[in-house]
Each structure stands twice: as structure tokens, then as C-alpha cells.
Amino acid sequence: MTTLEQWPEKVDSAWQEQMVVQYAPLIKYIASRLALRLPSHIALDDLISSGIIGLIDAIHKFDPSKNISFKTYAEFRIKGAILDELRSLDWIPRSVRKKSHLIENTYAELERTLGRPAEPEEVSSALGLELEEFYQLLDETKTVSLMELEGVWKAIRSNPDLPENELPEILQDETVRDPFLALHFSELQDIMIRAIDGLPDKEKLLVSLYYYEELTMKEIGQIMGYTESRISQLHTQAMYRLRSKLREYFQVGHD
């Protein structure tokens, strides 16, 4: 991989081409993981095309003086470009978004009242649904839960008290030297750790295996002894809980 010392003072077409070839597998990897959570009519090639745009944007905007690895920076730019393209398509029906917001609000209200993670039976009861109907609703809204968690982060990044465009890059990079950024990095890490730590044990394990170990839903199901479908439902539940916690902390509303 390219080191910070190798980065040129000025990016030319030859360097851009070299970097696109070098990071093409990363684009395909990110696009493929996102595609697993999307309807079948969303073409993987379209996601990859958007990812290439994100990578090129990253190549031209990357600043090696900030001591942030290019791979970390590129990952967020690639994923951001793909998600921006998905949002622009506006392919999620308004009725599904409404159901998603209802589920999230129900989780938030129940967990504030109970002082602990709400059980699926409690959420389904509060929604006036049978448990199986609730699980079907999770399946129906799983894509919204993924997209809108990213939307919460986008709203947080627009906070005027945070340095513009810095938050995504510092979230996973321990080499940040700027004291101001390091302070926000530490605070955000603490918020996320507390939010994840507040998840039920099964969801906490799932988040660790999916986002840190980067296993697939199928692989996680084999480890935890559940079907891939059930793992997907647990993931959606975890996303709703994390979304409500982040919205509450940062006072970010729905779009």
C-alpha cells in the first residue's frame, strides 16, 4: 500500500490511474458488503461506479500532512459516494421510511422508560403487532436502518463545532495528532463504546463480528447458531438502538 511519504505534492493523471488500480479491490469489497443489505434490483456495478467516483475524490482531496492513512480516508469517501448515490435515487418508499421511524421511536421511548434494552416482544407489543409480524417489519425496513444510521452520522458531521470533513477520517485512525481532533475523536469513541455496550449481548457480539472482524451475515450465523435471516434481523434491531442513542445524544432529528 502507498505510504504517506510516497504521496506526491501534486496529483497527476498517472498517479490517479495507479491509485484507482491499487484500490479497485477495496471499492468492490465495500460495494459488495453494502449490496448484501439492498434490494436485488440495485446493481452492484452501479455501486462500484459510484465508489470509483468517491475514490477519485479522495485521491484529489487527500492531505498527507494530517497523518491519516489514505486507506482510512478512501474507505469513508468510497462508502459516502455510494450512499449519496443511493439517496439520490430515492428508491425507498415513503411508507417504509414512516414505518422505520415508528420502530426507532418505539425503541427509544421504551428503553428510556425501562432503563434497559427493550425485548422484541415488548417492542412488538408496543407497536400492536404479533412477534412474527414485528420480525417481518424488521426485514422490510432493514435497508432504511442502514441508510439512516449513515444519515445520522452525516448530520453529526455538519455540526459547526466539528472541523469540516474531519470526523469520518478520525473515527478509525489512531495516528491523529491534532489535539482538537483528538479530543473529538476520544469523545466520539466514548459515545460509540457506550452505545454499543448498551446493546443486548447477542447484538453486541454481532456488531463486533460484522464491523470489526468483517464477517458476513452467513458466517456470523454459523458462529452464533442462527439462520442468516435471523442474524439480519438482529443487525437491524442493533441499528435501530444505535440510531436512537446517537440522535438523542447529538439531538439530530429525522430527515
mmCIF file of C-alpha atoms in Angstrom:
data_model
loop_
_atom_site.group_PDB
_atom_site.id
_atom_site.type_symbol
_atom_site.label_atom_id
_atom_site.label_comp_id
_atom_site.label_asym_id
_atom_site.label_seq_id
_atom_site.Cartn_x
_atom_site.Cartn_y
_atom_site.Cartn_z
ATOM 1 C CA MET A 1 0.000 0.000 0.000
ATOM 2 C CA THR A 2 1.041 3.600 -0.610
ATOM 3 C CA THR A 3 2.696 5.338 2.354
ATOM 4 C CA LEU A 4 2.293 8.998 3.334
ATOM 5 C CA GLU A 5 5.937 9.625 2.405
ATOM 6 C CA GLN A 6 5.277 8.452 -1.162
ATOM 7 C CA TRP A 7 2.355 10.815 -1.730
ATOM 8 C CA PRO A 8 3.171 13.371 -4.474
ATOM 9 C CA GLU A 9 2.919 17.114 -3.960
ATOM 10 C CA LYS A 10 0.626 17.296 -6.979
ATOM 11 C CA VAL A 11 -1.681 14.504 -8.130
ATOM 12 C CA ASP A 12 -1.476 13.902 -11.882
ATOM 13 C CA SER A 13 -3.411 11.530 -14.152
ATOM 14 C CA ALA A 14 -0.733 8.821 -13.906
ATOM 15 C CA TRP A 15 -0.892 8.831 -10.086
ATOM 16 C CA GLN A 16 -4.687 8.805 -10.170
ATOM 17 C CA GLU A 17 -4.695 5.802 -12.507
ATOM 18 C CA GLN A 18 -2.178 3.968 -10.311
ATOM 19 C CA MET A 19 -4.267 4.562 -7.183
ATOM 20 C CA VAL A 20 -7.540 3.540 -8.858
ATOM 21 C CA VAL A 21 -5.963 0.243 -9.935
ATOM 22 C CA GLN A 22 -4.447 -0.296 -6.471
ATOM 23 C CA TYR A 23 -7.683 0.392 -4.585
ATOM 24 C CA ALA A 24 -10.158 -1.175 -7.034
ATOM 25 C CA PRO A 25 -10.466 -4.311 -4.832
ATOM 26 C CA LEU A 26 -11.376 -2.079 -1.864
ATOM 27 C CA ILE A 27 -14.178 -0.468 -3.885
ATOM 28 C CA LYS A 28 -15.566 -3.863 -4.872
ATOM 29 C CA TYR A 29 -15.345 -5.096 -1.271
ATOM 30 C CA ILE A 30 -17.224 -2.081 0.147
ATOM 31 C CA ALA A 31 -19.838 -2.148 -2.628
ATOM 32 C CA SER A 32 -20.394 -5.897 -2.222
ATOM 33 C CA ARG A 33 -20.954 -5.611 1.539
ATOM 34 C CA LEU A 34 -23.461 -2.801 1.031
ATOM 35 C CA ALA A 35 -25.200 -4.714 -1.767
ATOM 36 C CA LEU A 36 -25.995 -7.553 0.632
ATOM 37 C CA ARG A 37 -28.312 -5.159 2.503
ATOM 38 C CA LEU A 38 -30.015 -3.773 -0.609
ATOM 39 C CA PRO A 39 -32.857 -4.959 -2.875
ATOM 40 C CA SER A 40 -31.821 -7.156 -5.799
ATOM 41 C CA HIS A 41 -32.730 -4.515 -8.395
ATOM 42 C CA ILE A 42 -29.844 -2.297 -7.203
ATOM 43 C CA ALA A 43 -26.966 -3.339 -9.488
ATOM 44 C CA LEU A 44 -23.549 -3.988 -7.945
ATOM 45 C CA ASP A 45 -21.864 -2.404 -10.985
ATOM 46 C CA ASP A 46 -23.696 0.868 -10.287
ATOM 47 C CA LEU A 47 -22.456 0.835 -6.691
ATOM 48 C CA ILE A 48 -18.901 0.191 -7.884
ATOM 49 C CA SER A 49 -19.149 3.088 -10.371
ATOM 50 C CA SER A 50 -20.182 5.427 -7.557
ATOM 51 C CA GLY A 51 -17.363 4.044 -5.422
ATOM 52 C CA ILE A 52 -14.833 4.888 -8.140
ATOM 53 C CA ILE A 53 -16.077 8.487 -8.103
ATOM 54 C CA GLY A 54 -15.604 8.525 -4.331
ATOM 55 C CA LEU A 55 -12.081 7.133 -4.652
ATOM 56 C CA ILE A 56 -11.080 9.728 -7.270
ATOM 57 C CA ASP A 57 -12.474 12.444 -5.000
ATOM 58 C CA ALA A 58 -10.400 11.024 -2.134
ATOM 59 C CA ILE A 59 -7.235 10.947 -4.266
ATOM 60 C CA HIS A 60 -7.536 14.641 -5.107
ATOM 61 C CA LYS A 61 -8.600 15.830 -1.645
ATOM 62 C CA PHE A 62 -6.273 13.704 0.485
ATOM 63 C CA ASP A 63 -3.861 15.683 2.667
ATOM 64 C CA PRO A 64 -0.949 13.526 3.915
ATOM 65 C CA SER A 65 0.116 16.244 6.376
ATOM 66 C CA LYS A 66 -2.816 15.288 8.619
ATOM 67 C CA ASN A 67 -1.195 11.932 9.458
ATOM 68 C CA ILE A 68 -4.276 9.989 8.388
ATOM 69 C CA SER A 69 -3.796 6.838 6.335
ATOM 70 C CA PHE A 70 -5.110 7.098 2.793
ATOM 71 C CA LYS A 71 -6.905 3.755 3.090
ATOM 72 C CA THR A 72 -8.944 5.033 6.055
ATOM 73 C CA TYR A 73 -9.752 8.259 4.205
ATOM 74 C CA ALA A 74 -10.615 6.430 0.978
ATOM 75 C CA GLU A 75 -12.932 3.940 2.711
ATOM 76 C CA PHE A 76 -15.156 6.731 4.014
ATOM 77 C CA ARG A 77 -15.132 8.620 0.714
ATOM 78 C CA ILE A 78 -15.996 5.480 -1.256
ATOM 79 C CA LYS A 79 -18.789 4.454 1.088
ATOM 80 C CA GLY A 80 -20.072 8.032 1.263
ATOM 81 C CA ALA A 81 -20.228 8.328 -2.525
ATOM 82 C CA ILE A 82 -22.154 5.064 -2.825
ATOM 83 C CA LEU A 83 -24.634 6.062 -0.117
ATOM 84 C CA ASP A 84 -25.094 9.529 -1.633
ATOM 85 C CA GLU A 85 -25.942 7.899 -4.963
ATOM 86 C CA LEU A 86 -28.434 5.563 -3.286
ATOM 87 C CA ARG A 87 -30.109 8.510 -1.544
ATOM 88 C CA SER A 88 -30.338 10.425 -4.820
ATOM 89 C CA LEU A 89 -32.274 7.526 -6.351
ATOM 90 C CA ASP A 90 -34.899 7.918 -3.601
ATOM 91 C CA TRP A 91 -35.942 4.293 -4.109
ATOM 92 C CA ILE A 92 -37.187 3.681 -0.568
ATOM 93 C CA PRO A 93 -40.986 4.190 -0.425
ATOM 94 C CA ARG A 94 -42.239 6.880 1.946
ATOM 95 C CA SER A 95 -44.415 4.291 3.704
ATOM 96 C CA VAL A 96 -41.346 2.183 4.541
ATOM 97 C CA ARG A 97 -39.488 5.222 5.897
ATOM 98 C CA LYS A 98 -42.503 6.029 8.065
ATOM 99 C CA LYS A 99 -42.521 2.502 9.486
ATOM 100 C CA SER A 100 -38.785 2.733 10.144
ATOM 101 C CA HIS A 101 -39.166 5.990 12.088
ATOM 102 C CA LEU A 102 -42.000 4.445 14.097
ATOM 103 C CA ILE A 103 -39.831 1.467 15.080
ATOM 104 C CA GLU A 104 -36.915 3.700 16.056
ATOM 105 C CA ASN A 105 -39.120 5.999 18.145
ATOM 106 C CA THR A 106 -40.709 2.996 19.847
ATOM 107 C CA TYR A 107 -37.294 1.592 20.765
ATOM 108 C CA ALA A 108 -36.202 4.982 22.115
ATOM 109 C CA GLU A 109 -39.333 5.533 24.215
ATOM 110 C CA LEU A 110 -39.377 2.002 25.622
ATOM 111 C CA GLU A 111 -35.700 1.998 26.548
ATOM 112 C CA ARG A 112 -35.966 5.401 28.231
ATOM 113 C CA THR A 113 -38.899 4.090 30.276
ATOM 114 C CA LEU A 114 -37.418 0.675 31.056
ATOM 115 C CA GLY A 115 -33.852 1.834 31.612
ATOM 116 C CA ARG A 116 -32.589 -1.212 29.694
ATOM 117 C CA PRO A 117 -32.656 -2.659 26.157
ATOM 118 C CA ALA A 118 -36.213 -3.465 25.095
ATOM 119 C CA GLU A 119 -37.002 -7.072 24.226
ATOM 120 C CA PRO A 120 -38.509 -7.845 20.784
ATOM 121 C CA GLU A 121 -41.733 -8.956 22.490
ATOM 122 C CA GLU A 122 -42.011 -5.583 24.241
ATOM 123 C CA VAL A 123 -41.409 -3.614 21.043
ATOM 124 C CA SER A 124 -43.876 -5.698 19.042
ATOM 125 C CA SER A 125 -46.480 -5.282 21.794
ATOM 126 C CA ALA A 126 -45.972 -1.503 21.865
ATOM 127 C CA LEU A 127 -46.449 -1.460 18.093
ATOM 128 C CA GLY A 128 -49.598 -3.574 18.374
ATOM 129 C CA LEU A 129 -48.057 -6.420 16.372
ATOM 130 C CA GLU A 130 -47.567 -10.128 16.803
ATOM 131 C CA LEU A 131 -43.901 -11.074 17.226
ATOM 132 C CA GLU A 132 -43.697 -12.664 13.778
ATOM 133 C CA GLU A 133 -45.243 -9.529 12.236
ATOM 134 C CA PHE A 134 -42.597 -7.443 14.004
ATOM 135 C CA TYR A 135 -39.807 -9.597 12.564
ATOM 136 C CA GLN A 136 -41.336 -9.194 9.107
ATOM 137 C CA LEU A 137 -41.341 -5.431 9.656
ATOM 138 C CA LEU A 138 -37.638 -5.560 10.550
ATOM 139 C CA ASP A 139 -36.967 -7.368 7.269
ATOM 140 C CA GLU A 140 -38.989 -4.768 5.374
ATOM 141 C CA THR A 141 -37.144 -1.804 6.901
ATOM 142 C CA LYS A 142 -33.604 -3.193 7.204
ATOM 143 C CA THR A 143 -32.266 -1.070 4.345
ATOM 144 C CA VAL A 144 -33.695 2.105 5.872
ATOM 145 C CA SER A 145 -31.997 1.327 9.185
ATOM 146 C CA LEU A 146 -28.632 1.100 7.425
ATOM 147 C CA MET A 147 -29.122 4.213 5.277
ATOM 148 C CA GLU A 148 -30.433 6.374 8.077
ATOM 149 C CA LEU A 149 -27.695 5.420 10.531
ATOM 150 C CA GLU A 150 -25.337 6.841 7.923
ATOM 151 C CA GLY A 151 -27.675 9.833 7.710
ATOM 152 C CA VAL A 152 -27.279 10.441 11.435
ATOM 153 C CA TRP A 153 -23.505 10.471 11.024
ATOM 154 C CA LYS A 154 -23.842 12.874 8.088
ATOM 155 C CA ALA A 155 -25.895 15.242 10.243
ATOM 156 C CA ILE A 156 -23.371 14.964 13.073
ATOM 157 C CA ARG A 157 -20.573 15.799 10.636
ATOM 158 C CA SER A 158 -22.400 19.010 9.686
ATOM 159 C CA ASN A 159 -22.181 20.203 13.310
ATOM 160 C CA PRO A 160 -20.413 23.614 13.144
ATOM 161 C CA ASP A 161 -18.476 22.769 16.304
ATOM 162 C CA LEU A 162 -16.684 19.938 14.496
ATOM 163 C CA PRO A 163 -13.941 20.501 11.903
ATOM 164 C CA GLU A 164 -15.399 20.214 8.399
ATOM 165 C CA ASN A 165 -14.859 16.812 6.777
ATOM 166 C CA GLU A 166 -12.642 15.579 9.613
ATOM 167 C CA LEU A 167 -14.970 13.312 11.580
ATOM 168 C CA PRO A 168 -15.108 10.326 9.211
ATOM 169 C CA GLU A 169 -11.349 10.222 8.873
ATOM 170 C CA ILE A 170 -10.568 10.273 12.589
ATOM 171 C CA LEU A 171 -13.103 7.678 13.690
ATOM 172 C CA GLN A 172 -10.869 4.716 12.902
ATOM 173 C CA ASP A 173 -7.427 6.299 12.844
ATOM 174 C CA GLU A 174 -5.249 6.315 15.946
ATOM 175 C CA THR A 175 -2.482 8.416 14.372
ATOM 176 C CA VAL A 176 -4.336 11.746 14.585
ATOM 177 C CA ARG A 177 -2.005 14.328 16.106
ATOM 178 C CA ASP A 178 -4.143 17.486 16.189
ATOM 179 C CA PRO A 179 -5.199 17.980 19.870
ATOM 180 C CA PHE A 180 -8.597 19.418 18.875
ATOM 181 C CA LEU A 181 -9.356 16.470 16.601
ATOM 182 C CA ALA A 182 -8.006 14.035 19.179
ATOM 183 C CA LEU A 183 -10.408 15.467 21.779
ATOM 184 C CA HIS A 184 -13.419 14.940 19.497
ATOM 185 C CA PHE A 185 -12.090 11.532 18.499
ATOM 186 C CA SER A 186 -11.878 10.483 22.144
ATOM 187 C CA GLU A 187 -15.371 11.826 22.882
ATOM 188 C CA LEU A 188 -16.921 10.096 19.870
ATOM 189 C CA GLN A 189 -15.182 6.839 20.676
ATOM 190 C CA ASP A 190 -16.609 7.029 24.187
ATOM 191 C CA ILE A 191 -20.123 7.714 22.857
ATOM 192 C CA MET A 192 -19.970 4.794 20.438
ATOM 193 C CA ILE A 193 -18.464 2.438 23.019
ATOM 194 C CA ARG A 194 -21.232 3.299 25.486
ATOM 195 C CA ALA A 195 -23.920 2.940 22.815
ATOM 196 C CA ILE A 196 -22.605 -0.445 21.676
ATOM 197 C CA ASP A 197 -22.009 -1.573 25.263
ATOM 198 C CA GLY A 198 -25.681 -0.867 25.966
ATOM 199 C CA LEU A 199 -26.791 -3.364 23.325
ATOM 200 C CA PRO A 200 -28.026 -6.822 24.338
ATOM 201 C CA ASP A 201 -25.189 -9.366 24.363
ATOM 202 C CA LYS A 202 -26.198 -11.051 21.091
ATOM 203 C CA GLU A 203 -26.393 -7.747 19.217
ATOM 204 C CA LYS A 204 -23.119 -6.570 20.750
ATOM 205 C CA LEU A 205 -21.377 -9.725 19.519
ATOM 206 C CA LEU A 206 -22.956 -9.355 16.081
ATOM 207 C CA VAL A 207 -21.756 -5.736 15.745
ATOM 208 C CA SER A 208 -18.245 -6.796 16.748
ATOM 209 C CA LEU A 209 -18.144 -9.674 14.270
ATOM 210 C CA TYR A 210 -19.683 -7.695 11.392
ATOM 211 C CA TYR A 211 -17.962 -4.318 11.722
ATOM 212 C CA TYR A 212 -14.664 -5.192 13.399
ATOM 213 C CA GLU A 213 -13.988 -8.762 12.269
ATOM 214 C CA GLU A 214 -15.744 -8.013 8.931
ATOM 215 C CA LEU A 215 -17.502 -11.368 8.738
ATOM 216 C CA THR A 216 -20.561 -11.883 6.548
ATOM 217 C CA MET A 217 -24.058 -12.406 7.949
ATOM 218 C CA LYS A 218 -23.846 -16.055 6.916
ATOM 219 C CA GLU A 219 -20.529 -16.557 8.743
ATOM 220 C CA ILE A 220 -21.873 -14.830 11.847
ATOM 221 C CA GLY A 221 -24.939 -17.067 11.748
ATOM 222 C CA GLN A 222 -22.716 -20.139 11.746
ATOM 223 C CA ILE A 223 -20.798 -18.838 14.772
ATOM 224 C CA MET A 224 -23.877 -17.777 16.748
ATOM 225 C CA GLY A 225 -26.078 -20.702 15.728
ATOM 226 C CA TYR A 226 -28.755 -18.671 13.925
ATOM 227 C CA THR A 227 -30.011 -18.519 10.362
ATOM 228 C CA GLU A 228 -28.704 -15.738 8.126
ATOM 229 C CA SER A 229 -32.208 -14.231 8.151
ATOM 230 C CA ARG A 230 -32.277 -14.097 11.965
ATOM 231 C CA ILE A 231 -28.810 -12.504 12.029
ATOM 232 C CA SER A 232 -30.077 -9.854 9.608
ATOM 233 C CA GLN A 233 -32.995 -9.125 11.955
ATOM 234 C CA LEU A 234 -30.664 -8.836 14.958
ATOM 235 C CA HIS A 235 -28.467 -6.462 12.964
ATOM 236 C CA THR A 236 -31.472 -4.291 12.112
ATOM 237 C CA GLN A 237 -32.510 -4.197 15.780
ATOM 238 C CA ALA A 238 -28.982 -3.116 16.749
ATOM 239 C CA MET A 239 -29.025 -0.349 14.122
ATOM 240 C CA TYR A 240 -32.334 0.997 15.460
ATOM 241 C CA ARG A 241 -30.971 1.082 19.003
ATOM 242 C CA LEU A 242 -27.731 2.793 17.950
ATOM 243 C CA ARG A 243 -29.589 5.308 15.783
ATOM 244 C CA SER A 244 -31.882 6.331 18.621
ATOM 245 C CA LYS A 245 -28.923 6.706 21.021
ATOM 246 C CA LEU A 246 -26.945 8.831 18.565
ATOM 247 C CA ARG A 247 -29.938 11.018 17.702
ATOM 248 C CA GLU A 248 -30.638 11.546 21.384
ATOM 249 C CA TYR A 249 -27.048 12.438 22.228
ATOM 250 C CA PHE A 250 -26.459 14.779 19.295
ATOM 251 C CA GLN A 251 -30.088 15.972 19.108
ATOM 252 C CA VAL A 252 -30.276 15.004 15.442
ATOM 253 C CA GLY A 253 -33.792 14.704 14.026
ATOM 254 C CA HIS A 254 -35.179 12.651 11.145
ATOM 255 C CA ASP A 255 -34.764 13.910 7.588
#
